[in-house]
CSV table of C-alpha atoms and ligand atoms in Angstrom, one decimal:
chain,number,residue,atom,x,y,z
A,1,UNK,CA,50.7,-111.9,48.8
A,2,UNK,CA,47.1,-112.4,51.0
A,3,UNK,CA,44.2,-110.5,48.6
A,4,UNK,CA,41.1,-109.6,49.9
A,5,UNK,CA,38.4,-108.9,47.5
A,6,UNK,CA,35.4,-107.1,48.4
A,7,UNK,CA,32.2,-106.5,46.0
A,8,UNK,CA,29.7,-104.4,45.6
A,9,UNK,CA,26.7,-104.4,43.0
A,10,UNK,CA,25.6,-106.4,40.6
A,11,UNK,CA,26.0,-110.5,38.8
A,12,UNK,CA,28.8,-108.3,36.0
A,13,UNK,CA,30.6,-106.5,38.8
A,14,UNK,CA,30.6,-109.9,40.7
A,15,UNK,CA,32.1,-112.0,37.7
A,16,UNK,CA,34.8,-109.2,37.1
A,17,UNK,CA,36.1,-109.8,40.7
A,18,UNK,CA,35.9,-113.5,40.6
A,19,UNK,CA,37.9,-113.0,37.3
A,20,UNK,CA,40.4,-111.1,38.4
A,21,UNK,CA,41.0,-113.0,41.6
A,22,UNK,CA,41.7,-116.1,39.3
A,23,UNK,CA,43.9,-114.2,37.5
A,24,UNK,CA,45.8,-112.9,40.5
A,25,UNK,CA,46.0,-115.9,42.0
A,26,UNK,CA,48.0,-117.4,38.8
A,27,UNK,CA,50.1,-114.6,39.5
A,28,UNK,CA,51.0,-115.9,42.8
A,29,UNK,CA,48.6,-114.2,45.0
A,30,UNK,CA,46.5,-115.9,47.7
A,31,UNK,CA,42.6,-115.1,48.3
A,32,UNK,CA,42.0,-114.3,51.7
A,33,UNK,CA,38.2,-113.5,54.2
A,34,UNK,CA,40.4,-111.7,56.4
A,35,UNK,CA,40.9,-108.0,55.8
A,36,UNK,CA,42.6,-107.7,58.5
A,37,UNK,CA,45.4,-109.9,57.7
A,38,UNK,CA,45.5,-108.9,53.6
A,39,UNK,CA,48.6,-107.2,52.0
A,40,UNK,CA,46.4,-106.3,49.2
A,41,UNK,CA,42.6,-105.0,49.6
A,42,UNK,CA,40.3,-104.8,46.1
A,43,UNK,CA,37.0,-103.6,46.3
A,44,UNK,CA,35.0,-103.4,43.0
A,45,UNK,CA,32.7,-100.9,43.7
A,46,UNK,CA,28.9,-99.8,42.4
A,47,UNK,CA,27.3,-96.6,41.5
A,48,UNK,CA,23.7,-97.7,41.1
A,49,UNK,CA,22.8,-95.6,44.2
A,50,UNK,CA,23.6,-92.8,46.3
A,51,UNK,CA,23.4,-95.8,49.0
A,52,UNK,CA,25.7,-98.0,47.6
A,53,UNK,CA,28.5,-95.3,46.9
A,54,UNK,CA,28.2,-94.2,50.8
A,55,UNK,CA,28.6,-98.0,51.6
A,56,UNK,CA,31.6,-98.1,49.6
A,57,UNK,CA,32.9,-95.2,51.3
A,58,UNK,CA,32.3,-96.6,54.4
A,59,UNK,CA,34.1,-100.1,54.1
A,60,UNK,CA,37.2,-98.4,52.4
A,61,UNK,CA,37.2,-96.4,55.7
A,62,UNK,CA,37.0,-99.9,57.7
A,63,UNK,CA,39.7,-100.9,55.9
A,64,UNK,CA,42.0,-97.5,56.2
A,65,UNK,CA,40.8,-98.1,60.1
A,66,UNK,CA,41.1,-101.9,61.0
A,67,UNK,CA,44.4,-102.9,58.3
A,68,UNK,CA,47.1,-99.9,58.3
A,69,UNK,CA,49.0,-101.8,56.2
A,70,UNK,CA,47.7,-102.7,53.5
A,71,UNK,CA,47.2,-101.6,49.9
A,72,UNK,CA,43.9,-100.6,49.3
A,73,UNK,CA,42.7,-100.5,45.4
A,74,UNK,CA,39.3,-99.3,44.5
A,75,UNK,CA,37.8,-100.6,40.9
A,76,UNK,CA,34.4,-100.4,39.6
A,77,UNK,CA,31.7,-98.0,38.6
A,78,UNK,CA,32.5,-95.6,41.5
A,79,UNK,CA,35.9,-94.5,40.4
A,80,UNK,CA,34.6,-94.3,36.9
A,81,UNK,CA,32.9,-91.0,37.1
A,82,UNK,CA,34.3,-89.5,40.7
A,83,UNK,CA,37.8,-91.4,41.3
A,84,UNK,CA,38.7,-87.6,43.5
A,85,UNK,CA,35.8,-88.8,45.9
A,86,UNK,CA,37.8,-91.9,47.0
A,87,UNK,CA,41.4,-91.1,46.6
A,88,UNK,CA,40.6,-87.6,48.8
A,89,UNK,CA,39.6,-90.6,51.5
A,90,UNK,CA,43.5,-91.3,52.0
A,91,UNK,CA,46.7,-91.0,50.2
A,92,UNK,CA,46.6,-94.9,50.0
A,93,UNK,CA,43.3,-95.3,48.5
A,94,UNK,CA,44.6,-96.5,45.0
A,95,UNK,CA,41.4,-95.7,42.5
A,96,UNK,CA,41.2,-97.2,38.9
A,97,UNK,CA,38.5,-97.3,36.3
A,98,UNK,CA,36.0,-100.0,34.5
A,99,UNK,CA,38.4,-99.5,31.5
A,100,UNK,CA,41.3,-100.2,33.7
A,101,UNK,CA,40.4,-103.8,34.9
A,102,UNK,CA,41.7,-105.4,31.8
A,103,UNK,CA,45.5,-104.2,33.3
A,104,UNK,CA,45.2,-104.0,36.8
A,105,UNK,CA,47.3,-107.3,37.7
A,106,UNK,CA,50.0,-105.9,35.9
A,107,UNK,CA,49.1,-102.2,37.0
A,108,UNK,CA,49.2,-104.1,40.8
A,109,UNK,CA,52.7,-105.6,39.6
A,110,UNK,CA,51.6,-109.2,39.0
A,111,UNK,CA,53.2,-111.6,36.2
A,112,UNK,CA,49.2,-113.3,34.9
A,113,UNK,CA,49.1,-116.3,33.4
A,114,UNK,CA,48.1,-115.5,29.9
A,115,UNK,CA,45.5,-118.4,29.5
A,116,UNK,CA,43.2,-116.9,32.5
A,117,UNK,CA,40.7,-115.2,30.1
A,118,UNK,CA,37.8,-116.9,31.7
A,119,UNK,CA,36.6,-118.9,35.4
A,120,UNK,CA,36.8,-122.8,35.5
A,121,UNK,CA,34.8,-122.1,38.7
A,122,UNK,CA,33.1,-119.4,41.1
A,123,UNK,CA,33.7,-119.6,44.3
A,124,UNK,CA,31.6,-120.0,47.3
A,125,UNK,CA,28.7,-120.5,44.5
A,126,UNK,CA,26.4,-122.9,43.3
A,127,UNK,CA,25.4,-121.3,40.5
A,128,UNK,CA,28.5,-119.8,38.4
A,129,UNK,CA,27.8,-116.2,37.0
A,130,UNK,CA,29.2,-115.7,33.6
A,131,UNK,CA,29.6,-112.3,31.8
A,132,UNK,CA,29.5,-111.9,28.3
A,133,UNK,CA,28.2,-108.3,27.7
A,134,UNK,CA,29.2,-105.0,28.8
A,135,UNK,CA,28.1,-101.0,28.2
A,136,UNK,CA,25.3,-99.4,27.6
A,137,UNK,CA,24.7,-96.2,25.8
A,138,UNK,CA,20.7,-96.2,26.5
A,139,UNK,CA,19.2,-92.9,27.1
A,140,UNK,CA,17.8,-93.4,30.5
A,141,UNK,CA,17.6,-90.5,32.2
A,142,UNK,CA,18.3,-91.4,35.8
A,143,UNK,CA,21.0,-94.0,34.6
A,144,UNK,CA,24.5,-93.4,36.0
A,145,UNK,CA,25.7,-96.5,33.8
A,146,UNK,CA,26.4,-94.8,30.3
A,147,UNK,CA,29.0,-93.0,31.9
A,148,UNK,CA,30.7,-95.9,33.8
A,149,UNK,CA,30.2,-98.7,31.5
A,150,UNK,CA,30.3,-97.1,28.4
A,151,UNK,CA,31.7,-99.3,25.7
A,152,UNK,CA,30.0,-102.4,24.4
A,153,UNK,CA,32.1,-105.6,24.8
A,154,UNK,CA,30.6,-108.9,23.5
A,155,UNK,CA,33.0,-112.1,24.8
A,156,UNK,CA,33.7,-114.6,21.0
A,157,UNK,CA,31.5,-117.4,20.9
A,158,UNK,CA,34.0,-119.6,21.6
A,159,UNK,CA,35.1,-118.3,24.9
A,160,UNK,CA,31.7,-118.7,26.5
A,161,UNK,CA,31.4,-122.0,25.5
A,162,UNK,CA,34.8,-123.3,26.8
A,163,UNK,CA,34.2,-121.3,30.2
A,164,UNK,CA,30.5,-122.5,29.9
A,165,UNK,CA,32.6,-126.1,29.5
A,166,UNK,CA,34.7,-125.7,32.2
A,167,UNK,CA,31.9,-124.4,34.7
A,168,UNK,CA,29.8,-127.7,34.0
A,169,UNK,CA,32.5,-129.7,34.5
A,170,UNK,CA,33.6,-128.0,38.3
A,171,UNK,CA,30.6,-128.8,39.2
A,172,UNK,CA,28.1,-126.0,38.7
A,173,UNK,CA,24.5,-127.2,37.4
A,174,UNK,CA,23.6,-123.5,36.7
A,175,UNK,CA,25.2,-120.8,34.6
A,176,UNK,CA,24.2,-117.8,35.0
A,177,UNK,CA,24.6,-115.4,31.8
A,178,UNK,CA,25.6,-111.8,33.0
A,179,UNK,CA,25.6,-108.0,31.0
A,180,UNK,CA,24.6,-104.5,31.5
A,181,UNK,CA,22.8,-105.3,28.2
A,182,UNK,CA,23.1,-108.9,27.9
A,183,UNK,CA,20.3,-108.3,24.7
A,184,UNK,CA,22.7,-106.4,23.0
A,185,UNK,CA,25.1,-109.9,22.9
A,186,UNK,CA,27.0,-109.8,19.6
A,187,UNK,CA,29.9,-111.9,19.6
A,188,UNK,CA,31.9,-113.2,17.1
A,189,UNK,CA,32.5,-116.6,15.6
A,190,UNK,CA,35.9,-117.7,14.9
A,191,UNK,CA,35.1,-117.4,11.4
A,192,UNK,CA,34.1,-114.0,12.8
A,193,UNK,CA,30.5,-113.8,12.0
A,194,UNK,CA,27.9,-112.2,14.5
A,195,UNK,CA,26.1,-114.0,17.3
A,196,UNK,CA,22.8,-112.7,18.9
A,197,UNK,CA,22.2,-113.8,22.2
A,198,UNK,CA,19.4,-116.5,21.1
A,199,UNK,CA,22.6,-117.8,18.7
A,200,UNK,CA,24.6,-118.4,21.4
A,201,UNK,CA,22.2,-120.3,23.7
A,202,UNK,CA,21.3,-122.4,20.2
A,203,UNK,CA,25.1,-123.1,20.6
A,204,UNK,CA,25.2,-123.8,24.8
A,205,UNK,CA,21.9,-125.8,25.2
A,206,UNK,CA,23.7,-128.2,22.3
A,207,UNK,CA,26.5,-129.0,24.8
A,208,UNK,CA,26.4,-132.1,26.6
A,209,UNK,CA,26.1,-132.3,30.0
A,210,UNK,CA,23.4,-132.0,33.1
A,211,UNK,CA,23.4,-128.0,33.4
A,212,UNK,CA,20.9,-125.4,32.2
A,213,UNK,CA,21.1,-121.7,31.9
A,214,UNK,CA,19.8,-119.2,33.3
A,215,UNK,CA,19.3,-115.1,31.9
A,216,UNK,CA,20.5,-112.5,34.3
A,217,UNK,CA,18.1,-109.7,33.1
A,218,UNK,CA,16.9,-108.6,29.6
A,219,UNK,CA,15.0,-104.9,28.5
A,220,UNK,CA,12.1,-105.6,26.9
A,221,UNK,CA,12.8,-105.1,23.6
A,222,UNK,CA,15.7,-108.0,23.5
A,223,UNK,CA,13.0,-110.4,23.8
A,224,UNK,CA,12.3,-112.1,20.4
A,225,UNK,CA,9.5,-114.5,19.7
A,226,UNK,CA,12.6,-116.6,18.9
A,227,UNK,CA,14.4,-116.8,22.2
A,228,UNK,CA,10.7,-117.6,23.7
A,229,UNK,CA,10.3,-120.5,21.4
A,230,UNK,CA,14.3,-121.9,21.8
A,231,UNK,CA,13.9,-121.5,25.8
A,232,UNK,CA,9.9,-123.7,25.0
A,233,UNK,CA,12.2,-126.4,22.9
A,234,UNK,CA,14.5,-126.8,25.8
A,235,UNK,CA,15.3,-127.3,29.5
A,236,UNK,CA,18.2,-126.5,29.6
A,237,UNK,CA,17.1,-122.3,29.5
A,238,UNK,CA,15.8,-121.3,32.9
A,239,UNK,CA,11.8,-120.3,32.6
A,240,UNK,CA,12.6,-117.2,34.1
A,241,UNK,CA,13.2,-113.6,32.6
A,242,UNK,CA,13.8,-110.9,34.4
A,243,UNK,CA,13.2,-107.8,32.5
A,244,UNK,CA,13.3,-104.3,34.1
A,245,UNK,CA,10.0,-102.5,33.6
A,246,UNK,CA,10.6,-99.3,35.9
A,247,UNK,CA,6.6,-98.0,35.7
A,248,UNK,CA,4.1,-99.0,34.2
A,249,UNK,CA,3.1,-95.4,33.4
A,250,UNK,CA,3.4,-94.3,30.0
A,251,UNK,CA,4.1,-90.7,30.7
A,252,UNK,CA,6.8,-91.5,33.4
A,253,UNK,CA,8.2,-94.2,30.9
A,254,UNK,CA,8.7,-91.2,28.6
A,255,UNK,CA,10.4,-89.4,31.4
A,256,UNK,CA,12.2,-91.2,32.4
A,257,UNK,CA,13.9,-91.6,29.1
A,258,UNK,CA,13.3,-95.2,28.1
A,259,UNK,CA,12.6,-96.0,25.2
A,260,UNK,CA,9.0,-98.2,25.2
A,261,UNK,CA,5.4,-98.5,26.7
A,262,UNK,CA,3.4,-100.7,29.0
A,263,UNK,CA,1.6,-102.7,26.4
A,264,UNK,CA,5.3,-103.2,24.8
A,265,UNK,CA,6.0,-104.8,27.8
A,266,UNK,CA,2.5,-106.3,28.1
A,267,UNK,CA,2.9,-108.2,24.8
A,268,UNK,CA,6.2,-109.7,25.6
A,269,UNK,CA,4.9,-111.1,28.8
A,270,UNK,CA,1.9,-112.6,26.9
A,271,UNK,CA,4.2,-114.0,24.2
A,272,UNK,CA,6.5,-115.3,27.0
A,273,UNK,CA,3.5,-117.0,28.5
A,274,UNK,CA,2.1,-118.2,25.4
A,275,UNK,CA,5.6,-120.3,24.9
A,276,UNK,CA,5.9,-121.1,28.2
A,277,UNK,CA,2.7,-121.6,30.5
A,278,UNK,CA,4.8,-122.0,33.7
A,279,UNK,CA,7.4,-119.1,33.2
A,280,UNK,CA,8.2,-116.6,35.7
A,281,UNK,CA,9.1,-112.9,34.7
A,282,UNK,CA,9.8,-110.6,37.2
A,283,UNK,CA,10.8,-107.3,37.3
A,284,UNK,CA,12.5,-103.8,38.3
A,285,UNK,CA,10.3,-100.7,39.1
A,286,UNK,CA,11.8,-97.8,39.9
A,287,UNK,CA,9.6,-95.4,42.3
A,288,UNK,CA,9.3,-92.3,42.8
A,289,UNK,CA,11.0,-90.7,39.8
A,290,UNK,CA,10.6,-87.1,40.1
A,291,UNK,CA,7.9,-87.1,37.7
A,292,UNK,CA,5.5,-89.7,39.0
A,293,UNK,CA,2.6,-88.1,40.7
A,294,UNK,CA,0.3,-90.1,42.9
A,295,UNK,CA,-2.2,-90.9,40.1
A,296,UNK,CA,1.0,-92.2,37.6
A,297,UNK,CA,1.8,-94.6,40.9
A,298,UNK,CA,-1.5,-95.4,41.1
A,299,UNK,CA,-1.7,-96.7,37.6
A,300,UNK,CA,1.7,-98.4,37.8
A,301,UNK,CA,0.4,-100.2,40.9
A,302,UNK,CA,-3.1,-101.5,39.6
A,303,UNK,CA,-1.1,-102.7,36.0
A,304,UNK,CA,1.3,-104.5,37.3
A,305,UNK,CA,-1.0,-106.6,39.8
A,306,UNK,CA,-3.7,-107.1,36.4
A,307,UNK,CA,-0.3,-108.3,34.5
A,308,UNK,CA,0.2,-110.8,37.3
A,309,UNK,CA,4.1,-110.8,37.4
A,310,UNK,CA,5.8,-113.5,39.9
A,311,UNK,CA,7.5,-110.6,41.3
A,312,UNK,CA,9.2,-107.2,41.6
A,313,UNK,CA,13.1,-106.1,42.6
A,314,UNK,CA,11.3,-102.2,43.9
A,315,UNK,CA,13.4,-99.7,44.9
A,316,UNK,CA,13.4,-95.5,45.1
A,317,UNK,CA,14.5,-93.1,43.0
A,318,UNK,CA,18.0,-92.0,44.1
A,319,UNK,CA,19.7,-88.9,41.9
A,320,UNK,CA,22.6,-89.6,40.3
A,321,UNK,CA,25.3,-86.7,39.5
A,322,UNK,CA,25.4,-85.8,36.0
A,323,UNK,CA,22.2,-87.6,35.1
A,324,UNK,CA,19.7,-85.8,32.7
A,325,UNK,CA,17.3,-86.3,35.5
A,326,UNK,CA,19.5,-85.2,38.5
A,327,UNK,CA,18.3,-81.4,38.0
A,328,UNK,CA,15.1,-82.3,38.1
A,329,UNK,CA,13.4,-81.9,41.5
A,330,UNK,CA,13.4,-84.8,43.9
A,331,UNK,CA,9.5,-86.1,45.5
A,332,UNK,CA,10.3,-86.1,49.6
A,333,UNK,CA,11.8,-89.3,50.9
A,334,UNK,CA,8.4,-90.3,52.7
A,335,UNK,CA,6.5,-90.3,49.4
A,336,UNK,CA,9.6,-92.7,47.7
A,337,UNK,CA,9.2,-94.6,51.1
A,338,UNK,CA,5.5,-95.3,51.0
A,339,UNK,CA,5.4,-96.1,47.2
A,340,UNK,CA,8.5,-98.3,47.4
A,341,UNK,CA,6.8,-100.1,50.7
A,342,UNK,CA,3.5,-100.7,49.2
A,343,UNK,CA,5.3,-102.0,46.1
A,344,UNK,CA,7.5,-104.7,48.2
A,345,UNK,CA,3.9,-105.7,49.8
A,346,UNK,CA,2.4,-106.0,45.6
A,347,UNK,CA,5.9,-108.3,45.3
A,348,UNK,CA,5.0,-110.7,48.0
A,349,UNK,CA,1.0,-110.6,47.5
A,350,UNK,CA,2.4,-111.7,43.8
A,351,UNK,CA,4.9,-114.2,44.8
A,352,UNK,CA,2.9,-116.2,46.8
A,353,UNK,CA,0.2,-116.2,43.5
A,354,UNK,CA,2.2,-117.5,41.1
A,355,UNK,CA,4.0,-120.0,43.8
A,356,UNK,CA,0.2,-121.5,44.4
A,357,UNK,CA,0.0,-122.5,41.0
A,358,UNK,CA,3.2,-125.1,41.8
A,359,UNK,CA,2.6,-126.0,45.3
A,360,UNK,CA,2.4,-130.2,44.7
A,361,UNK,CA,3.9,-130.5,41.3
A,362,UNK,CA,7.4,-131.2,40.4
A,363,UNK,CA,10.4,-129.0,39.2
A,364,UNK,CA,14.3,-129.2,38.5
A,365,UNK,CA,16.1,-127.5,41.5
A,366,UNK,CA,19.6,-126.1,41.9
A,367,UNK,CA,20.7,-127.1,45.1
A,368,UNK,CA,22.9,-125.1,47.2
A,369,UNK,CA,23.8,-127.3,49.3
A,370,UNK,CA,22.3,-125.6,52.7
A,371,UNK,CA,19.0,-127.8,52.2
A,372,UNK,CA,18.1,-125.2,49.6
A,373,UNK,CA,17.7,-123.9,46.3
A,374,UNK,CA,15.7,-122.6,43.1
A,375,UNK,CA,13.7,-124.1,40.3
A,376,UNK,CA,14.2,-123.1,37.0
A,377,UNK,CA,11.1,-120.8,37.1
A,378,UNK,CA,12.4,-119.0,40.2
A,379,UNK,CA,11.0,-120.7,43.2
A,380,UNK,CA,12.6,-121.3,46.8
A,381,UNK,CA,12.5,-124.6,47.5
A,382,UNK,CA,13.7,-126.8,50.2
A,383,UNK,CA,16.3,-129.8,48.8
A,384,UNK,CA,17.8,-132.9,50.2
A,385,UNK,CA,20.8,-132.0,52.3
A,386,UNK,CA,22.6,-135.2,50.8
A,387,UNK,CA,22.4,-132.9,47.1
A,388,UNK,CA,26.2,-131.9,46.5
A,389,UNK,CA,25.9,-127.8,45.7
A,390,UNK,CA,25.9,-127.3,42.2
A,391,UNK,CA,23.5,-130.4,41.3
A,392,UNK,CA,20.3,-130.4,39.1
A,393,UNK,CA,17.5,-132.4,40.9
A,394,UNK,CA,14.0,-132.9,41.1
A,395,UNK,CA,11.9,-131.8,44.1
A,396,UNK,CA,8.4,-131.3,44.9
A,397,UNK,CA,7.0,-127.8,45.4
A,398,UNK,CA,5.8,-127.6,48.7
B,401,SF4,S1,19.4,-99.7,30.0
B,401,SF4,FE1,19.1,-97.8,31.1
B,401,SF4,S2,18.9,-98.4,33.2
B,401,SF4,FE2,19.8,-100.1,32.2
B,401,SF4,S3,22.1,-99.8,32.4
B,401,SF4,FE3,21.4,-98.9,30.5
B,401,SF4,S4,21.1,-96.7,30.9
B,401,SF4,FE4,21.0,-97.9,32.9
């Protein structure tokens, strides 16, 4: 049977489709780029936005459109909380949940292999994205999450490092660890005593071989002085953290419904830097919650540039159904489009900052093997064409 897998969203949505198109393939099916060909269409769908919901809606349509044939099956976040919005598209919209993924080769009537619990590689990657958390049960208010993802899930300790094991030796020089709340990591031993997430990478950066390993994203309270000084001992943990700030405002913090302030955050970037002079943390800001006036954007806007971050993933407020926040009423789109332009323009003006600090030394790249690739503390950088994808090397920052 020809599968063709479509995702939407983000590095955990991405590793559950790689996942379960190893495991479908062990059941006899064959990956396919052509939808129009497929007997069997997945798309793992997101919920993040409004956008990326109406983007979902629209491929499924593609697909009801261009292959009448095939069986279409709709996974993710999106049929998690409103399955009626995509099975209304057609009767042969199939819809099943998060909690569902676990069965849906046999749900799809494949026979899986039972030792495919974990990817020996990622396709069409460099860089192999593994996941080892799910749910979160954080009170954000604009958060559609807690409702789709809403059970924590830590992968045993001995899992990761056998996929992590398996990933190195396919070829891929970077792993990326994945989670809603990849902080939250507890897995269990065989002996079945807890891991924290610094526990684990004690355990990964110990195993031989030329890779390193790099965080997806972390909230700033699952940050430990620890992990700062394990990721200072080695390099074999990516100089990067990504950890969602989403304003810099202390009133719209408190909101917004999360759970710390600015000089929270403040202090873990100084303790990050502190440990590691070169590291790059970057971040999420969320503009134009309902609550931010002009001066509370204001403030966001002048922190941020004082912190000095190496850059921001900005993007608007969008209201999410049956959010604490979604009866609140919306700021008009030009206001979320001016803050979350100006906010791109701080991003770049930031970038290119902390990339002058590098220009003419040396870093470790991950090359992708299109001449390109990233350093461990988040740079582009161009790399010898001859570098198989998937290889650690040195380059100069240019
Ligand atoms: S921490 Fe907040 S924003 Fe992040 S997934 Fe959980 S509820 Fe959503």
């Amino acid at each position: 049977m020809n599968i063709f897998f479509q995702t939407f969203g983000c590095k955990t949505n991405q590793y559950d489709t790689e996942l379960l198109r190893a495991r479908l393939e062990s059941g006899g099916g064959v990956a396919t780029d052509d939808y129009r060909r497929a007997d069997l269409c997945v798309v793992n769908s997101c919920s993040v936005t409004a956008k990326a919901e109406q983007e979902c809606r629209q491929f499924v349509r593609r697909l009801l459109r261009e292959n009448d044939t095939a069986r279409i099956v709709v996974t993710g976040c999106y049929p998690s909380h409103a399955p009626k919005e995509l099975s209304d598209l057609s009767p042969r919209v199939e819809v099943y949940s998060n909690k569902d993924k676990e069965n849906l080769p046999a749900c799809l009537g494949f026979e899986v292999a039972p030792d495919v619990w974990g990817l020996s590689r990622f396709a069409h990657r460099a860089r192999a994205f593994v996941k080892i958390q799910d749910g979160c049960k954080a009170p954000c208010r604009y958060c559609i999450i807690p409702q789709t993802r809403p059970d924590y899930w830590s992968k045993p300790v001995d899992h990761v490092l056998n996929e992590v094991r398996d990933l190195v030796d396919s070829g891929h020089g970077e792993i990326v660890l994945t989670g809603i709340r990849l902080g939250l990591y507890r897995g269990a031993t065989p002996t079945g005593k807890k891991c924290d997430l610094t526990a684990l990478l004690e355990k990964l950066v110990a195993l031989a071989g030329s890779f390193r390993v790099r965080l997806s994203s972390l909230e700033v309270t699952e940050v430990p002085d620890k992990l700062a000084q394990l990721a200072a001992d080695t390099d074999k943990i990516c100089a990067h953290f990504h950890i969602p700030l989403q304003s810099a405002d202390d009133e719209v913090l408190a909101s917004m419904g999360r759970w710390y302030r600015f000089d929270d955050y403040k202090d873990r970037v100084e303790t990050l830097r502190r440990h590691l002079p070169d590291v790059a943390v970057t971040a999420d800001v969320l503009t134009g919650f309902p609550t931010e006036s002009d001066a509370a954007f204001e403030n966001t806007y002048r922190r941020i540039e004082a912190l000095g971050l190496a850059g921001l993933h900005a993007f608007p407020y969008s209201t999410r159904p049956g959010t604490v926040s979604a009866d609140l009423h919306p700021l008009d789109r030009s206001v979320l489009q001016v803050r979350t332009r100006r906010l791109i323009g701080l991003s770049d003006h930031l970038k290119a900052r902390f990339r002058g600090r590098f220009v003419g030394s040396r870093r470790v790249a991950l090359a992708e093997g299109n001449g390109e690739g990233w350093t461990d503390n988040y740079l582009r950088v161009a790399v010898p064409g001859s570098v198989p994808a998937g290889e650690l090397v040195g380059v100069s920052v240019l």
